[in-house]
Amino acid sequence: MQPILRLLATILISLQFAWAASPSPAAENGKASVQTAADGVPLVVFNRTVFVFRGEFLGVPPATRARRAQETLTDRIQKGGDLVVAIKDNPEGKLVMLGGTAIFIVTPGDVDPLLHQDINEVSRQAGQRLEQVIGETREARSIEAIVKALGIAAAATAIYIALLSGIGRLRAWLVAGFMERAAHKAARLNVGGTQLIETGHLYPILLRLLNAIRWLIVGLLTYEWISFVLSRFPYTRPWGERLNDYLLGVAEALVSGIVGAIPGLGVAAVIFVLARFSTNFVSRLLERVAQGQAGIGWLAPDTMPTTRRLVGTGIWLFAIAMAYPYLPGAQTEAFRGLSVLLGLMISLGASSVVGQSAAGLILTYTRTIRPGEYVKIGEHEGTVVGMGMFATTIRTGLGEELSIPNSLITGSVTKNYSRAVSGQGYVVDTTVTIGYDTPWRQVEAMLIEAAHATPGILKTPAPRVFQTALSDYYPEYRLFAQAVPGEPRARAEILSTLHANIQDVFNRYGVQIMSPHYIDDGSEPKVVKPENWYPAPVAAEKPADSHRS
């Protein structure tokens, strides 16, 4: 059995040298062979690069020098005997010797200027790699070494299979335990009694996540197993070493990237901490100034939330601009392209948003309207119940809630019924037209009596009546009164009650209201006598409406 294994090892080595030494058609024409590197022609033995020929020597190109070195080295190894590597000086460079035979010469033209090495260092490294190749050829001929390598590879394979099985069991255990805990946490994560994450959607996401982690670990284990097994045998050892070097290079790049980003992240973290401290400090300062005795005209308690948000936003925008250069990847082209794209999207699509927000700031700091005031904006009137950055919400007397864009408010005339009163409350006004045959003093007294009979209208300040016009057929009388601010009744309801009381009072005194317009009076005044105020089917409501009489 042993002679057969030795014969197989010898055949394998001979085939390796024959394949490495066989020139390609390009090499026979004096050009680089298929193994020609971008900056030279390598001398490859047992999948290892012993040396790279870069320059000509006595007119011989690098490809020919590499081919001759392969042939000489193959012949010397096959002869056996004393295979000691030595480096000898030569007028043309450094001779690399193997068992007294010159294999190749290292010339100054073979030194790569980018590596900043001299000819002594290059020849020394070539000798070390040649010694490693000689050692691996001996190992390839050793039956004991091959059997040992096979045993180690078999043990590594068994461990690899056991780890794969363990990963499968671990995944099943994690799925059982992790899913239960995740479902429990998801059930407790709710807002207003509504669960934020549905369990039916949570399971597929977690399963995909666990599967991704599992296959990542399996891939790394497989990679390391292949690298380890290849490294056990002389012929495939360079491949395994390259796999290891690649993985270590990736890990080193990741670690160095993380370590290199730590100082920048530290500076950014300090900037954000200072921004948070500044925001809290300025917020407390503004609040004290707004509540102070002297105060500032534009900084009132009702404008404090908006001012605090504006100042906080400004501080954080400044902090982001300062911390941006220190963030990882901020200097990359991808990050810059994303910044340009976001800026373009904001500039093109946010013009209306900026206009609405600017109008909201104007309303806030000019204090044109405030929450709780009764206003009329264009054709809409009601109580202001909320002022936002983009829209203002008012509630009408009919129970409707209107959302009006801030830009519409700043671009139209706004009537504020809450500002023209002494103290709190709002103005209630209405207009009637009465003929010239009725004394104006009687009309004013009847309007004031109707106002006093209306619940929700204050007696102090007293209601007033103004004659606003003397038309062709009648004067116009306008009643002004102030409503009770704490009365939980809408302005429309108070106006409805006031209009009903005006009709009752004028009917009681037999005075005709000349609205809508007409120009011819009949023989009888158009009034409703008190005994006819409750005809069917409203007779049943008489007790409820008795206050109007």
PDB file of C-alpha atoms in Angstrom, residues 146-313:
ATOM      1  CA  ILE A 146      -0.905  12.765   3.921  1.00  0.00           C
ATOM      2  CA  VAL A 147      -2.655  10.300   6.266  1.00  0.00           C
ATOM      3  CA  LYS A 148      -2.402  12.791   9.106  1.00  0.00           C
ATOM      4  CA  ALA A 149      -3.863  15.527   6.900  1.00  0.00           C
ATOM      5  CA  LEU A 150      -6.712  13.231   5.863  1.00  0.00           C
ATOM      6  CA  GLY A 151      -7.455  12.433   9.513  1.00  0.00           C
ATOM      7  CA  ILE A 152      -7.495  16.116  10.488  1.00  0.00           C
ATOM      8  CA  ALA A 153      -9.731  16.944   7.522  1.00  0.00           C
ATOM      9  CA  ALA A 154     -12.122  14.118   8.482  1.00  0.00           C
ATOM     10  CA  ALA A 155     -12.255  15.362  12.080  1.00  0.00           C
ATOM     11  CA  ALA A 156     -12.892  18.921  10.883  1.00  0.00           C
ATOM     12  CA  THR A 157     -15.674  17.649   8.616  1.00  0.00           C
ATOM     13  CA  ALA A 158     -17.289  15.787  11.527  1.00  0.00           C
ATOM     14  CA  ILE A 159     -17.141  18.916  13.682  1.00  0.00           C
ATOM     15  CA  TYR A 160     -18.559  20.947  10.799  1.00  0.00           C
ATOM     16  CA  ILE A 161     -21.521  18.539  10.399  1.00  0.00           C
ATOM     17  CA  ALA A 162     -22.112  18.554  14.171  1.00  0.00           C
ATOM     18  CA  LEU A 163     -22.136  22.366  14.223  1.00  0.00           C
ATOM     19  CA  LEU A 164     -24.628  22.456  11.351  1.00  0.00           C
ATOM     20  CA  SER A 165     -26.891  20.091  13.258  1.00  0.00           C
ATOM     21  CA  GLY A 166     -26.501  22.194  16.396  1.00  0.00           C
ATOM     22  CA  ILE A 167     -27.418  25.343  14.471  1.00  0.00           C
ATOM     23  CA  GLY A 168     -30.604  23.655  13.253  1.00  0.00           C
ATOM     24  CA  ARG A 169     -31.580  22.688  16.829  1.00  0.00           C
ATOM     25  CA  LEU A 170     -30.670  26.148  18.122  1.00  0.00           C
ATOM     26  CA  ARG A 171     -32.867  27.742  15.482  1.00  0.00           C
ATOM     27  CA  ALA A 172     -35.825  25.564  16.467  1.00  0.00           C
ATOM     28  CA  TRP A 173     -35.296  26.473  20.142  1.00  0.00           C
ATOM     29  CA  LEU A 174     -35.024  30.174  19.337  1.00  0.00           C
ATOM     30  CA  VAL A 175     -38.158  30.071  17.196  1.00  0.00           C
ATOM     31  CA  ALA A 176     -40.131  28.460  20.015  1.00  0.00           C
ATOM     32  CA  GLY A 177     -38.903  30.758  22.798  1.00  0.00           C
ATOM     33  CA  PHE A 178     -38.294  33.963  20.893  1.00  0.00           C
ATOM     34  CA  MET A 179     -41.651  33.885  19.125  1.00  0.00           C
ATOM     35  CA  GLU A 180     -43.511  33.488  22.409  1.00  0.00           C
ATOM     36  CA  ARG A 181     -41.688  36.403  24.014  1.00  0.00           C
ATOM     37  CA  ALA A 182     -42.071  38.547  20.898  1.00  0.00           C
ATOM     38  CA  ALA A 183     -45.818  37.875  20.817  1.00  0.00           C
ATOM     39  CA  HIS A 184     -46.073  38.798  24.502  1.00  0.00           C
ATOM     40  CA  LYS A 185     -44.170  42.042  23.951  1.00  0.00           C
ATOM     41  CA  ALA A 186     -46.180  42.887  20.843  1.00  0.00           C
ATOM     42  CA  ALA A 187     -49.439  42.408  22.752  1.00  0.00           C
ATOM     43  CA  ARG A 188     -48.286  44.966  25.334  1.00  0.00           C
ATOM     44  CA  LEU A 189     -47.136  47.459  22.687  1.00  0.00           C
ATOM     45  CA  ASN A 190     -50.331  49.418  22.007  1.00  0.00           C
ATOM     46  CA  VAL A 191     -51.514  52.991  21.777  1.00  0.00           C
ATOM     47  CA  GLY A 192     -55.030  53.895  22.822  1.00  0.00           C
ATOM     48  CA  GLY A 193     -55.944  50.231  23.155  1.00  0.00           C
ATOM     49  CA  THR A 194     -54.835  49.480  19.571  1.00  0.00           C
ATOM     50  CA  GLN A 195     -52.040  46.949  19.099  1.00  0.00           C
ATOM     51  CA  LEU A 196     -49.299  48.496  16.952  1.00  0.00           C
ATOM     52  CA  ILE A 197     -47.871  45.249  15.566  1.00  0.00           C
ATOM     53  CA  GLU A 198     -50.147  42.376  14.615  1.00  0.00           C
ATOM     54  CA  THR A 199     -48.944  38.949  15.666  1.00  0.00           C
ATOM     55  CA  GLY A 200     -49.816  37.483  12.283  1.00  0.00           C
ATOM     56  CA  HIS A 201     -47.425  39.924  10.600  1.00  0.00           C
ATOM     57  CA  LEU A 202     -44.778  39.591  13.299  1.00  0.00           C
ATOM     58  CA  TYR A 203     -44.154  35.849  12.871  1.00  0.00           C
ATOM     59  CA  PRO A 204     -43.089  35.950   9.170  1.00  0.00           C
ATOM     60  CA  ILE A 205     -40.733  38.879   9.808  1.00  0.00           C
ATOM     61  CA  LEU A 206     -39.037  37.175  12.762  1.00  0.00           C
ATOM     62  CA  LEU A 207     -38.788  33.884  10.885  1.00  0.00           C
ATOM     63  CA  ARG A 208     -37.082  35.578   7.958  1.00  0.00           C
ATOM     64  CA  LEU A 209     -34.724  37.344  10.337  1.00  0.00           C
ATOM     65  CA  LEU A 210     -33.777  34.128  12.135  1.00  0.00           C
ATOM     66  CA  ASN A 211     -33.341  32.320   8.818  1.00  0.00           C
ATOM     67  CA  ALA A 212     -31.071  35.089   7.547  1.00  0.00           C
ATOM     68  CA  ILE A 213     -28.921  34.879  10.686  1.00  0.00           C
ATOM     69  CA  ARG A 214     -28.846  31.088  10.419  1.00  0.00           C
ATOM     70  CA  TRP A 215     -27.691  31.077   6.794  1.00  0.00           C
ATOM     71  CA  LEU A 216     -25.098  33.734   7.564  1.00  0.00           C
ATOM     72  CA  ILE A 217     -23.603  31.529  10.286  1.00  0.00           C
ATOM     73  CA  VAL A 218     -23.809  28.465   8.020  1.00  0.00           C
ATOM     74  CA  GLY A 219     -22.040  30.366   5.256  1.00  0.00           C
ATOM     75  CA  LEU A 220     -19.232  31.457   7.578  1.00  0.00           C
ATOM     76  CA  LEU A 221     -18.812  27.920   8.944  1.00  0.00           C
ATOM     77  CA  THR A 222     -18.736  26.473   5.422  1.00  0.00           C
ATOM     78  CA  TYR A 223     -16.200  29.066   4.335  1.00  0.00           C
ATOM     79  CA  GLU A 224     -13.934  28.289   7.293  1.00  0.00           C
ATOM     80  CA  TRP A 225     -14.331  24.530   6.843  1.00  0.00           C
ATOM     81  CA  ILE A 226     -13.307  24.706   3.177  1.00  0.00           C
ATOM     82  CA  SER A 227     -10.378  26.958   4.028  1.00  0.00           C
ATOM     83  CA  PHE A 228      -9.210  24.672   6.859  1.00  0.00           C
ATOM     84  CA  VAL A 229      -9.467  21.471   4.799  1.00  0.00           C
ATOM     85  CA  LEU A 230      -7.636  23.003   1.843  1.00  0.00           C
ATOM     86  CA  SER A 231      -4.886  24.217   4.153  1.00  0.00           C
ATOM     87  CA  ARG A 232      -4.175  20.626   5.340  1.00  0.00           C
ATOM     88  CA  PHE A 233      -2.724  19.487   1.961  1.00  0.00           C
ATOM     89  CA  PRO A 234       0.396  20.945   0.327  1.00  0.00           C
ATOM     90  CA  TYR A 235      -1.077  21.311  -3.152  1.00  0.00           C
ATOM     91  CA  THR A 236      -4.269  23.118  -2.014  1.00  0.00           C
ATOM     92  CA  ARG A 237      -2.721  24.952   0.941  1.00  0.00           C
ATOM     93  CA  PRO A 238      -2.224  28.230  -0.988  1.00  0.00           C
ATOM     94  CA  TRP A 239      -5.931  28.260  -1.870  1.00  0.00           C
ATOM     95  CA  GLY A 240      -6.917  27.830   1.773  1.00  0.00           C
ATOM     96  CA  GLU A 241      -4.498  30.552   2.818  1.00  0.00           C
ATOM     97  CA  ARG A 242      -5.964  32.905   0.231  1.00  0.00           C
ATOM     98  CA  LEU A 243      -9.469  32.211   1.546  1.00  0.00           C
ATOM     99  CA  ASN A 244      -8.305  32.930   5.089  1.00  0.00           C
ATOM    100  CA  ASP A 245      -6.482  36.067   4.012  1.00  0.00           C
ATOM    101  CA  TYR A 246      -9.570  37.328   2.188  1.00  0.00           C
ATOM    102  CA  LEU A 247     -11.863  36.739   5.173  1.00  0.00           C
ATOM    103  CA  LEU A 248      -9.350  38.318   7.536  1.00  0.00           C
ATOM    104  CA  GLY A 249      -9.008  41.251   5.159  1.00  0.00           C
ATOM    105  CA  VAL A 250     -12.767  41.806   5.130  1.00  0.00           C
ATOM    106  CA  ALA A 251     -12.944  41.540   8.926  1.00  0.00           C
ATOM    107  CA  GLU A 252      -9.969  43.865   9.300  1.00  0.00           C
ATOM    108  CA  ALA A 253     -11.572  46.389   6.938  1.00  0.00           C
ATOM    109  CA  LEU A 254     -14.814  46.265   8.926  1.00  0.00           C
ATOM    110  CA  VAL A 255     -13.066  46.633  12.271  1.00  0.00           C
ATOM    111  CA  SER A 256     -10.801  49.414  11.006  1.00  0.00           C
ATOM    112  CA  GLY A 257     -13.827  51.181   9.539  1.00  0.00           C
ATOM    113  CA  ILE A 258     -15.676  50.950  12.839  1.00  0.00           C
ATOM    114  CA  VAL A 259     -12.645  52.043  14.835  1.00  0.00           C
ATOM    115  CA  GLY A 260     -11.964  54.868  12.382  1.00  0.00           C
ATOM    116  CA  ALA A 261     -15.559  56.076  12.689  1.00  0.00           C
ATOM    117  CA  ILE A 262     -15.473  56.195  16.502  1.00  0.00           C
ATOM    118  CA  PRO A 263     -13.748  59.630  16.780  1.00  0.00           C
ATOM    119  CA  GLY A 264     -16.190  61.194  14.313  1.00  0.00           C
ATOM    120  CA  LEU A 265     -19.166  59.607  16.057  1.00  0.00           C
ATOM    121  CA  GLY A 266     -17.813  60.896  19.367  1.00  0.00           C
ATOM    122  CA  VAL A 267     -17.644  64.460  18.051  1.00  0.00           C
ATOM    123  CA  ALA A 268     -21.148  64.138  16.580  1.00  0.00           C
ATOM    124  CA  ALA A 269     -22.458  62.766  19.894  1.00  0.00           C
ATOM    125  CA  VAL A 270     -20.932  65.716  21.779  1.00  0.00           C
ATOM    126  CA  ILE A 271     -22.565  68.143  19.326  1.00  0.00           C
ATOM    127  CA  PHE A 272     -25.973  66.485  19.791  1.00  0.00           C
ATOM    128  CA  VAL A 273     -25.611  66.488  23.586  1.00  0.00           C
ATOM    129  CA  LEU A 274     -24.779  70.209  23.509  1.00  0.00           C
ATOM    130  CA  ALA A 275     -27.771  70.785  21.222  1.00  0.00           C
ATOM    131  CA  ARG A 276     -30.074  69.004  23.647  1.00  0.00           C
ATOM    132  CA  PHE A 277     -28.687  70.990  26.580  1.00  0.00           C
ATOM    133  CA  SER A 278     -29.054  74.270  24.644  1.00  0.00           C
ATOM    134  CA  THR A 279     -32.630  73.419  23.672  1.00  0.00           C
ATOM    135  CA  ASN A 280     -33.645  72.757  27.285  1.00  0.00           C
ATOM    136  CA  PHE A 281     -31.840  75.869  28.540  1.00  0.00           C
ATOM    137  CA  VAL A 282     -33.361  78.215  25.949  1.00  0.00           C
ATOM    138  CA  SER A 283     -36.811  76.684  26.459  1.00  0.00           C
ATOM    139  CA  ARG A 284     -36.703  77.364  30.207  1.00  0.00           C
ATOM    140  CA  LEU A 285     -35.320  80.864  29.588  1.00  0.00           C
ATOM    141  CA  LEU A 286     -38.094  81.745  27.138  1.00  0.00           C
ATOM    142  CA  GLU A 287     -40.706  80.463  29.540  1.00  0.00           C
ATOM    143  CA  ARG A 288     -39.352  82.653  32.362  1.00  0.00           C
ATOM    144  CA  VAL A 289     -39.246  85.700  30.078  1.00  0.00           C
ATOM    145  CA  ALA A 290     -42.840  85.115  28.904  1.00  0.00           C
ATOM    146  CA  GLN A 291     -44.072  84.823  32.488  1.00  0.00           C
ATOM    147  CA  GLY A 292     -42.076  87.818  33.746  1.00  0.00           C
ATOM    148  CA  GLN A 293     -43.641  91.114  34.770  1.00  0.00           C
ATOM    149  CA  ALA A 294     -41.973  93.152  32.047  1.00  0.00           C
ATOM    150  CA  GLY A 295     -42.458  90.567  29.319  1.00  0.00           C
ATOM    151  CA  ILE A 296     -41.877  90.909  25.597  1.00  0.00           C
ATOM    152  CA  GLY A 297     -44.630  91.939  23.221  1.00  0.00           C
ATOM    153  CA  TRP A 298     -44.232  89.066  20.768  1.00  0.00           C
ATOM    154  CA  LEU A 299     -43.362  86.492  23.421  1.00  0.00           C
ATOM    155  CA  ALA A 300     -46.654  85.828  25.187  1.00  0.00           C
ATOM    156  CA  PRO A 301     -47.675  82.633  26.975  1.00  0.00           C
ATOM    157  CA  ASP A 302     -49.924  81.623  24.075  1.00  0.00           C
ATOM    158  CA  THR A 303     -47.044  81.927  21.589  1.00  0.00           C
ATOM    159  CA  MET A 304     -44.634  80.061  23.845  1.00  0.00           C
ATOM    160  CA  PRO A 305     -45.189  76.537  22.347  1.00  0.00           C
ATOM    161  CA  THR A 306     -44.552  77.793  18.802  1.00  0.00           C
ATOM    162  CA  THR A 307     -41.510  79.825  19.870  1.00  0.00           C
ATOM    163  CA  ARG A 308     -40.088  76.860  21.738  1.00  0.00           C
ATOM    164  CA  ARG A 309     -40.509  74.602  18.709  1.00  0.00           C
ATOM    165  CA  LEU A 310     -38.938  77.171  16.370  1.00  0.00           C
ATOM    166  CA  VAL A 311     -35.922  77.704  18.604  1.00  0.00           C
ATOM    167  CA  GLY A 312     -35.507  73.966  19.156  1.00  0.00           C
ATOM    168  CA  THR A 313     -35.752  73.276  15.427  1.00  0.00           C
TER     169      THR A 313
END
